[in-house]
Short mmCIF file of C-alpha atoms in Angstrom, two decimals:
data_model
loop_
_atom_site.label_atom_id
_atom_site.label_comp_id
_atom_site.label_asym_id
_atom_site.label_seq_id
_atom_site.Cartn_x
_atom_site.Cartn_y
_atom_site.Cartn_z
CA UNK A 8 85.52 90.46 64.04
CA UNK A 9 87.20 89.18 67.06
CA UNK A 10 87.53 92.21 69.38
CA UNK A 11 90.76 92.24 71.66
CA UNK A 12 90.81 96.09 71.91
CA UNK A 13 89.30 96.04 75.42
CA UNK A 14 85.69 96.34 74.74
CA UNK A 15 83.51 95.09 77.65
CA UNK A 16 81.59 91.89 77.34
CA UNK A 17 77.90 91.78 78.09
CA UNK A 18 76.86 90.22 81.36
CA UNK A 19 75.21 86.84 81.54
CA UNK A 20 71.49 86.91 81.86
CA UNK A 21 71.50 85.75 85.49
CA UNK A 22 73.77 88.66 86.37
CA UNK A 23 71.51 91.08 84.46
CA UNK A 24 68.39 89.85 86.22
CA UNK A 25 70.07 90.27 89.68
CA UNK A 26 71.27 93.76 88.67
CA UNK A 27 67.71 94.70 87.69
CA UNK A 28 66.37 93.56 90.86
CA UNK A 29 68.77 95.40 93.06
CA UNK A 30 68.25 98.60 91.00
CA UNK A 31 64.66 98.39 91.88
CA UNK A 32 65.24 97.82 95.49
CA UNK A 33 67.56 100.84 95.68
CA UNK A 34 65.17 102.98 93.90
CA UNK A 35 62.47 102.14 96.46
CA UNK A 36 64.59 103.29 99.40
CA UNK A 37 63.23 106.80 99.94
CA UNK A 38 66.18 108.01 102.06
CA UNK A 39 68.63 107.48 99.32
CA UNK A 40 66.90 110.26 97.27
CA UNK A 41 67.00 112.68 100.17
CA UNK A 42 70.00 112.05 102.47
CA UNK A 43 73.51 112.94 101.17
CA UNK A 44 76.30 110.49 101.55
CA UNK A 45 79.41 112.47 100.58
CA UNK A 46 81.90 109.74 101.32
CA UNK A 47 79.82 107.14 99.44
CA UNK A 48 77.00 104.65 100.11
CA UNK A 49 77.54 102.62 103.18
CA UNK A 50 76.68 99.33 101.50
CA UNK A 51 79.02 99.76 98.60
CA UNK A 52 81.79 100.97 100.67
CA UNK A 53 81.52 98.01 103.00
CA UNK A 54 81.55 95.59 100.00
CA UNK A 55 84.45 97.17 98.29
CA UNK A 56 86.51 97.28 101.61
CA UNK A 57 85.86 93.60 102.18
CA UNK A 58 86.65 92.49 98.56
CA UNK A 59 89.85 94.74 98.32
CA UNK A 60 91.13 94.39 101.82
CA UNK A 61 90.84 98.12 102.46
CA UNK A 62 89.92 100.04 105.67
CA UNK A 63 86.29 100.88 105.22
CA UNK A 64 86.75 104.17 107.07
CA UNK A 65 89.39 105.31 104.65
CA UNK A 66 87.38 104.43 101.56
CA UNK A 67 85.71 107.18 99.46
CA UNK A 68 83.52 106.62 96.47
CA UNK A 69 84.30 108.60 93.41
CA UNK A 70 82.73 108.91 89.85
CA UNK A 71 85.77 107.25 88.21
CA UNK A 72 89.56 106.79 88.26
CA UNK A 73 89.94 110.16 86.64
CA UNK A 74 87.98 111.97 89.26
CA UNK A 75 90.36 110.62 91.84
CA UNK A 76 93.43 111.78 89.68
CA UNK A 77 91.88 115.22 89.69
CA UNK A 78 92.18 115.50 93.33
CA UNK A 79 95.83 114.45 93.46
CA UNK A 80 96.71 116.78 90.56
CA UNK A 81 95.20 119.72 92.49
CA UNK A 82 97.19 118.81 95.60
CA UNK A 83 100.64 117.95 94.19
CA UNK A 84 102.70 120.04 92.01
CA UNK A 85 104.65 117.14 90.50
CA UNK A 86 103.08 113.73 89.39
CA UNK A 87 105.52 110.89 88.42
CA UNK A 88 103.52 108.48 86.25
CA UNK A 89 104.51 105.05 85.39
CA UNK A 90 105.20 104.12 81.79
CA UNK A 91 103.54 102.24 80.21
CA UNK A 92 100.29 102.89 81.66
CA UNK A 93 96.46 103.77 80.94
CA UNK A 94 96.58 107.17 79.07
CA UNK A 95 93.24 108.48 80.32
CA UNK A 96 94.63 109.97 83.38
CA UNK A 97 97.32 112.17 81.69
CA UNK A 98 95.12 114.86 80.50
CA UNK A 99 93.39 115.06 83.95
CA UNK A 100 96.73 115.24 85.74
CA UNK A 101 98.24 117.82 83.41
CA UNK A 102 95.14 119.87 82.93
CA UNK A 103 94.79 120.41 86.72
CA UNK A 104 98.17 121.95 86.80
CA UNK A 105 100.45 119.20 87.80
CA UNK A 106 103.78 118.75 86.27
CA UNK A 107 103.69 115.16 84.90
CA UNK A 108 106.93 113.16 84.48
CA UNK A 109 106.95 109.64 82.82
CA UNK A 110 109.15 106.96 84.37
CA UNK A 111 109.52 103.33 84.32
CA UNK A 112 108.96 101.28 87.56
CA UNK A 113 112.70 100.83 87.84
CA UNK A 114 113.29 104.62 87.77
CA UNK A 115 110.33 105.21 90.12
CA UNK A 116 111.59 102.56 92.52
CA UNK A 117 115.13 103.89 92.45
CA UNK A 118 113.78 107.35 93.28
CA UNK A 119 115.23 108.85 89.96
CA UNK A 120 112.44 111.37 89.42
CA UNK A 121 113.45 114.60 91.26
CA UNK A 122 111.01 116.87 93.10
CA UNK A 123 110.47 117.51 96.73
CA UNK A 124 108.87 114.43 98.55
CA UNK A 125 106.10 116.52 100.04
CA UNK A 126 105.09 117.83 96.64
CA UNK A 127 105.64 114.59 94.62
CA UNK A 128 103.11 111.96 93.87
CA UNK A 129 104.14 108.52 92.44
CA UNK A 130 101.61 106.64 90.48
CA UNK A 131 101.70 102.70 90.01
CA UNK A 132 99.23 100.21 88.56
CA UNK A 133 99.11 96.78 90.14
CA UNK A 134 98.04 94.00 89.85
CA UNK A 135 97.83 93.34 86.15
CA UNK A 136 98.96 96.75 84.84
CA UNK A 137 97.38 97.96 81.66
CA UNK A 138 98.74 97.40 79.02
CA UNK A 139 101.41 94.72 79.81
CA UNK A 140 99.85 92.77 82.81
CA UNK A 141 102.56 93.43 85.23
CA UNK A 142 102.17 93.12 89.00
CA UNK A 143 104.42 94.47 91.62
CA UNK A 144 106.69 91.92 93.33
CA UNK A 145 107.15 91.55 96.95
CA UNK A 146 110.43 93.45 96.75
CA UNK A 147 108.88 96.18 94.82
CA UNK A 148 106.03 96.56 97.38
CA UNK A 149 108.77 96.77 100.11
CA UNK A 150 110.57 99.59 98.10
CA UNK A 151 107.09 101.39 97.81
CA UNK A 152 106.78 101.31 101.51
CA UNK A 153 110.26 102.84 101.83
CA UNK A 154 109.49 105.57 99.43
CA UNK A 155 106.07 106.27 101.41
CA UNK A 156 108.00 106.41 104.60
CA UNK A 157 110.38 108.95 103.12
CA UNK A 158 107.49 111.29 102.73
CA UNK A 159 106.45 110.64 99.05
CA UNK A 160 102.69 110.22 98.40
CA UNK A 161 102.19 106.80 96.62
CA UNK A 162 99.04 105.81 94.62
CA UNK A 163 98.45 102.21 93.45
CA UNK A 164 95.63 101.94 90.77
CA UNK A 165 94.01 98.49 91.58
CA UNK A 166 91.44 98.58 88.98
CA UNK A 167 92.48 95.10 87.69
CA UNK A 168 92.32 93.40 91.04
CA UNK A 169 89.00 91.94 90.06
CA UNK A 170 90.79 89.91 87.44
CA UNK A 171 93.85 88.88 89.41
CA UNK A 172 92.33 87.95 92.72
CA UNK A 173 94.94 89.99 94.57
CA UNK A 174 95.68 93.62 95.45
CA UNK A 175 98.74 95.38 94.36
CA UNK A 176 100.05 96.98 97.62
CA UNK A 177 98.85 99.39 100.23
CA UNK A 178 101.61 99.46 102.54
CA UNK A 179 101.81 103.23 102.93
CA UNK A 180 100.22 103.81 99.71
CA UNK A 181 96.83 104.90 98.55
CA UNK A 182 94.42 102.66 96.71
CA UNK A 183 92.40 103.92 93.60
CA UNK A 184 90.39 102.09 91.16
CA UNK A 185 87.10 101.71 89.17
CA UNK A 186 84.28 99.37 88.52
CA UNK A 187 84.36 100.20 84.90
CA UNK A 188 86.18 97.02 83.85
CA UNK A 189 83.36 94.94 85.36
CA UNK A 190 80.75 96.48 82.95
CA UNK A 191 82.03 99.48 80.93
CA UNK A 192 82.06 103.18 81.45
CA UNK A 193 78.37 103.20 82.27
CA UNK A 194 79.31 101.87 85.61
CA UNK A 195 80.50 105.50 86.48
CA UNK A 196 81.96 104.41 89.87
CA UNK A 197 85.30 104.35 91.28
CA UNK A 198 87.21 104.54 94.74
CA UNK A 199 90.10 106.08 96.52
CA UNK A 200 91.28 104.82 99.82
CA UNK A 201 93.92 106.05 102.31
CA UNK A 202 94.38 108.42 105.32
CA UNK A 203 92.86 111.75 104.56
CA UNK A 204 91.51 110.89 101.16
CA UNK A 205 87.94 111.99 101.89
CA UNK A 206 88.96 115.31 103.31
CA UNK A 207 91.40 115.95 100.43
CA UNK A 208 88.74 114.98 97.68
CA UNK A 209 85.83 116.96 99.30
CA UNK A 210 85.92 119.75 96.80
CA UNK A 211 85.43 117.41 94.01
CA UNK A 212 83.01 115.32 95.80
CA UNK A 213 80.79 118.48 96.22
CA UNK A 214 79.82 118.36 92.45
CA UNK A 215 80.79 114.90 91.15
CA UNK A 216 79.58 112.08 93.27
CA UNK A 217 77.52 109.43 91.74
CA UNK A 218 73.76 109.20 92.74
CA UNK A 219 73.33 107.44 96.14
CA UNK A 220 70.79 105.29 94.64
CA UNK A 221 73.07 104.16 91.86
CA UNK A 222 75.72 103.43 94.36
CA UNK A 223 73.41 101.43 96.54
CA UNK A 224 72.28 99.49 93.49
CA UNK A 225 75.84 98.45 92.86
CA UNK A 226 76.35 97.72 96.47
CA UNK A 227 73.52 95.40 96.69
CA UNK A 228 74.35 93.67 93.44
CA UNK A 229 77.97 92.88 94.38
CA UNK A 230 76.97 92.05 97.98
CA UNK A 231 74.07 89.65 96.94
CA UNK A 232 76.01 87.42 94.62
CA UNK A 233 76.68 89.58 91.64
CA UNK A 234 80.49 89.57 91.97
CA UNK A 235 80.34 85.75 92.39
CA UNK A 236 78.47 85.47 89.04
CA UNK A 237 80.98 87.69 87.26
CA UNK A 238 83.92 85.60 88.71
CA UNK A 239 82.41 82.45 87.78
CA UNK A 240 81.59 83.74 84.27
CA UNK A 241 83.17 86.74 82.71
CA UNK A 242 86.36 86.84 84.84
CA UNK A 243 86.96 83.18 84.70
CA UNK A 244 86.65 83.27 80.97
CA UNK A 245 89.41 85.85 80.88
CA UNK A 246 91.83 83.20 82.50
CA UNK A 247 90.68 80.47 80.28
CA UNK A 248 91.22 82.57 77.07
CA UNK A 249 94.76 83.68 78.38
CA UNK A 250 95.62 80.18 78.98
CA UNK A 251 94.43 78.99 75.62
CA UNK A 252 96.35 81.65 73.94
CA UNK A 253 99.63 80.91 75.68
CA UNK A 254 99.29 77.08 75.41
CA UNK A 255 98.57 77.29 71.65
CA UNK A 256 101.64 79.41 71.16
CA UNK A 257 103.69 76.91 73.14
CA UNK A 258 102.26 73.54 71.84
CA UNK A 259 101.66 74.45 68.14
CA UNK A 260 104.33 77.03 67.48
CA UNK A 261 107.14 76.55 69.98
CA UNK A 262 106.71 80.14 71.39
CA UNK A 263 106.89 80.47 75.28
CA UNK A 264 104.84 83.64 75.67
CA UNK A 265 105.47 85.16 79.11
CA UNK A 266 102.77 84.83 81.75
CA UNK A 267 100.85 88.02 82.56
CA UNK A 268 98.30 89.08 85.15
CA UNK A 269 94.81 90.63 84.34
CA UNK A 270 93.38 90.76 80.87
CA UNK A 271 96.09 92.66 78.98
CA UNK A 272 99.26 91.59 77.33
CA UNK A 273 101.64 93.22 74.97
CA UNK A 274 102.55 91.59 71.62
CA UNK A 275 105.91 92.88 70.77
CA UNK A 276 106.74 93.63 67.12
CA UNK A 277 110.06 93.08 65.05
CA UNK A 278 111.60 96.34 63.61
CA UNK A 279 113.15 94.24 60.89
CA UNK A 280 109.54 93.77 59.44
CA UNK A 281 109.34 97.37 58.51
CA UNK A 282 110.51 98.78 55.08
CA UNK A 283 111.97 102.00 56.77
CA UNK A 284 115.74 101.67 58.02
CA UNK A 285 114.80 103.18 61.45
CA UNK A 286 111.01 102.76 61.75
CA UNK A 287 109.01 104.64 64.27
CA UNK A 288 106.37 102.75 66.54
CA UNK A 289 103.67 103.98 64.36
CA UNK A 290 105.34 102.73 61.12
CA UNK A 291 105.40 99.27 62.84
CA UNK A 292 102.17 99.17 64.78
CA UNK A 293 99.81 100.39 62.20
CA UNK A 294 100.78 97.73 59.48
CA UNK A 295 100.64 95.08 61.98
CA UNK A 296 97.25 96.09 63.23
CA UNK A 297 96.03 96.33 59.46
CA UNK A 298 97.32 92.84 58.92
CA UNK A 299 95.55 91.35 61.86
CA UNK A 300 92.47 93.22 61.01
CA UNK A 301 92.42 91.63 57.70
CA UNK A 302 92.46 88.32 59.46
CA UNK A 303 89.52 89.25 61.64
CA UNK A 304 91.27 90.57 64.79
CA UNK A 305 91.07 93.99 66.39
CA UNK A 306 93.85 95.08 68.78
CA UNK A 307 95.30 98.37 70.05
CA UNK A 308 98.73 100.01 69.25
CA UNK A 309 100.97 100.07 72.26
CA UNK A 310 102.32 103.57 71.58
CA UNK A 311 99.14 104.86 73.02
CA UNK A 312 100.18 103.53 76.34
CA UNK A 313 103.72 105.01 76.20
CA UNK A 314 105.20 101.50 75.89
CA UNK A 315 108.99 101.35 75.61
CA UNK A 316 109.04 99.42 72.32
CA UNK A 317 106.69 98.90 69.29
CA UNK A 318 104.02 96.38 70.23
CA UNK A 319 100.20 95.65 70.08
CA UNK A 320 98.05 95.34 73.12
CA UNK A 321 95.68 92.45 73.27
CA UNK A 322 92.81 92.31 75.92
CA UNK A 323 91.26 88.91 76.59
CA UNK A 324 88.03 90.40 78.07
CA UNK A 325 85.08 88.87 76.37
CA UNK A 326 87.11 86.62 74.04
CA UNK A 327 86.40 82.92 74.18
CA UNK A 328 89.07 80.18 74.30
CA UNK A 329 88.50 79.16 70.71
CA UNK A 330 88.89 82.75 69.68
CA UNK A 331 92.12 83.03 71.64
CA UNK A 332 93.57 80.08 69.96
CA UNK A 333 92.84 81.51 66.51
CA UNK A 334 94.53 84.79 67.60
CA UNK A 335 97.58 82.83 68.77
CA UNK A 336 97.71 81.26 65.31
CA UNK A 337 97.70 84.60 63.58
CA UNK A 338 100.32 86.09 65.90
CA UNK A 339 102.54 83.02 65.31
CA UNK A 340 102.45 82.94 61.60
CA UNK A 341 102.66 86.76 61.27
CA UNK A 342 106.47 87.94 60.25
CA UNK A 343 105.58 91.13 62.17
CA UNK A 344 105.25 89.38 65.59
CA UNK A 345 106.48 85.81 65.60
CA UNK A 346 110.07 86.64 64.53
CA UNK A 347 110.15 89.26 67.32
CA UNK A 348 108.92 86.75 69.92
CA UNK A 349 111.44 84.30 68.98
CA UNK A 350 114.43 86.47 68.82
CA UNK A 351 113.70 87.69 72.28
CA UNK A 352 114.32 84.16 73.50
CA UNK A 353 110.75 82.91 74.08
CA UNK A 354 111.65 79.49 72.40
#
C-alpha cells in the first residue's frame, strides 16, 4: 500500500544516529533535570529563531500547535479560522470557550467576519497550507499587516515552513508551529512567537511544557546537522515526488496540475461521477477513496479539512518518485478525478 494519507516517514540511519547521540548528551547535562526553563530551552529557541527568522526573545516553546491554540482560545472570545485547514485545532478552540467562525482567505482578508478587533483572533496557515498547499502572496501578507494594525490579533501557522524553505508572514502577526511534521506526534514540540506570547501562555506553560532534557536534545540535533540531513533526505524527497507527480500528469496524460507548496495537495472530484443527482462530499469522496485503495493507494477525504468542494488530500511525505508516478497514473485514469481536472481547465 502506497500511503499518501500523511503518515511520517522514518528518518535515515545517519539522522537517527545523530539523534541518539544528542539525546545522550542532553541527558548527561545535570542542570537540565533541575533548573526550569519556562519559556523553553535556550539552544532550541536559538535554532528555531535562526531557521524561521523569528526574534528569539519573542519565541516560546510549547508542547504542540494545539497547546498554543489553547492559549489563544482562552484569551479571545471570537476566533475566525481559515477554511480549509487542519482540523485538530477546532475542538481545542471551541472547547476552551471561544466562538469559532470558519471563513475563506478571501473573507478573512476582506474583514467579513464580524466581532470586535480587540476580541477577535484571525488564523491563517502559510506557507504550504494543509490540505491544499496554498501560500500567502505578497499582497495578502500586506493585507494581514493592515488587519493587525487595525487591532486584530493575527496568527500564522508556519508548520510547513520546513518543506517550503520560506515563512508565511510575520508582519504584525504571531507565528505558531510544530516539529511534528519532521518526525511525527512523538516529537511533542511546538512554538509560538510574538510580543507578549510568553506572558499570555504562562498559565498553560505551568503544566504542559515539554521536558527541558527533551527540548535540549532536539536543539542539539537540529543545530548540529540534523536539520540539514532531513532537508537533504526526507524534505528533498517530498519535492522530487511532487515534481514527478505533476510531470507525469502533464507528459503522459495532458493534465496540467496546479503547483502547490509543501507536501499536501487536493485532488478535486467530479460530481458527475456519482449516482446521486446532488451528491454530498461524502458520497463522492468515499467511493473515490475506495477505488484508489483497491489500486494500492491510501489518501484522505477533503471534507475532514472543511474543503469547499469534494476532493481527496494526498500527502507526498515519505512517498518516492516512482510511487508518485504510479499515483499520477491512477488519478488520470480514474473517471472520478481525471474528468474533474480536465473540466476545470487544467489541460
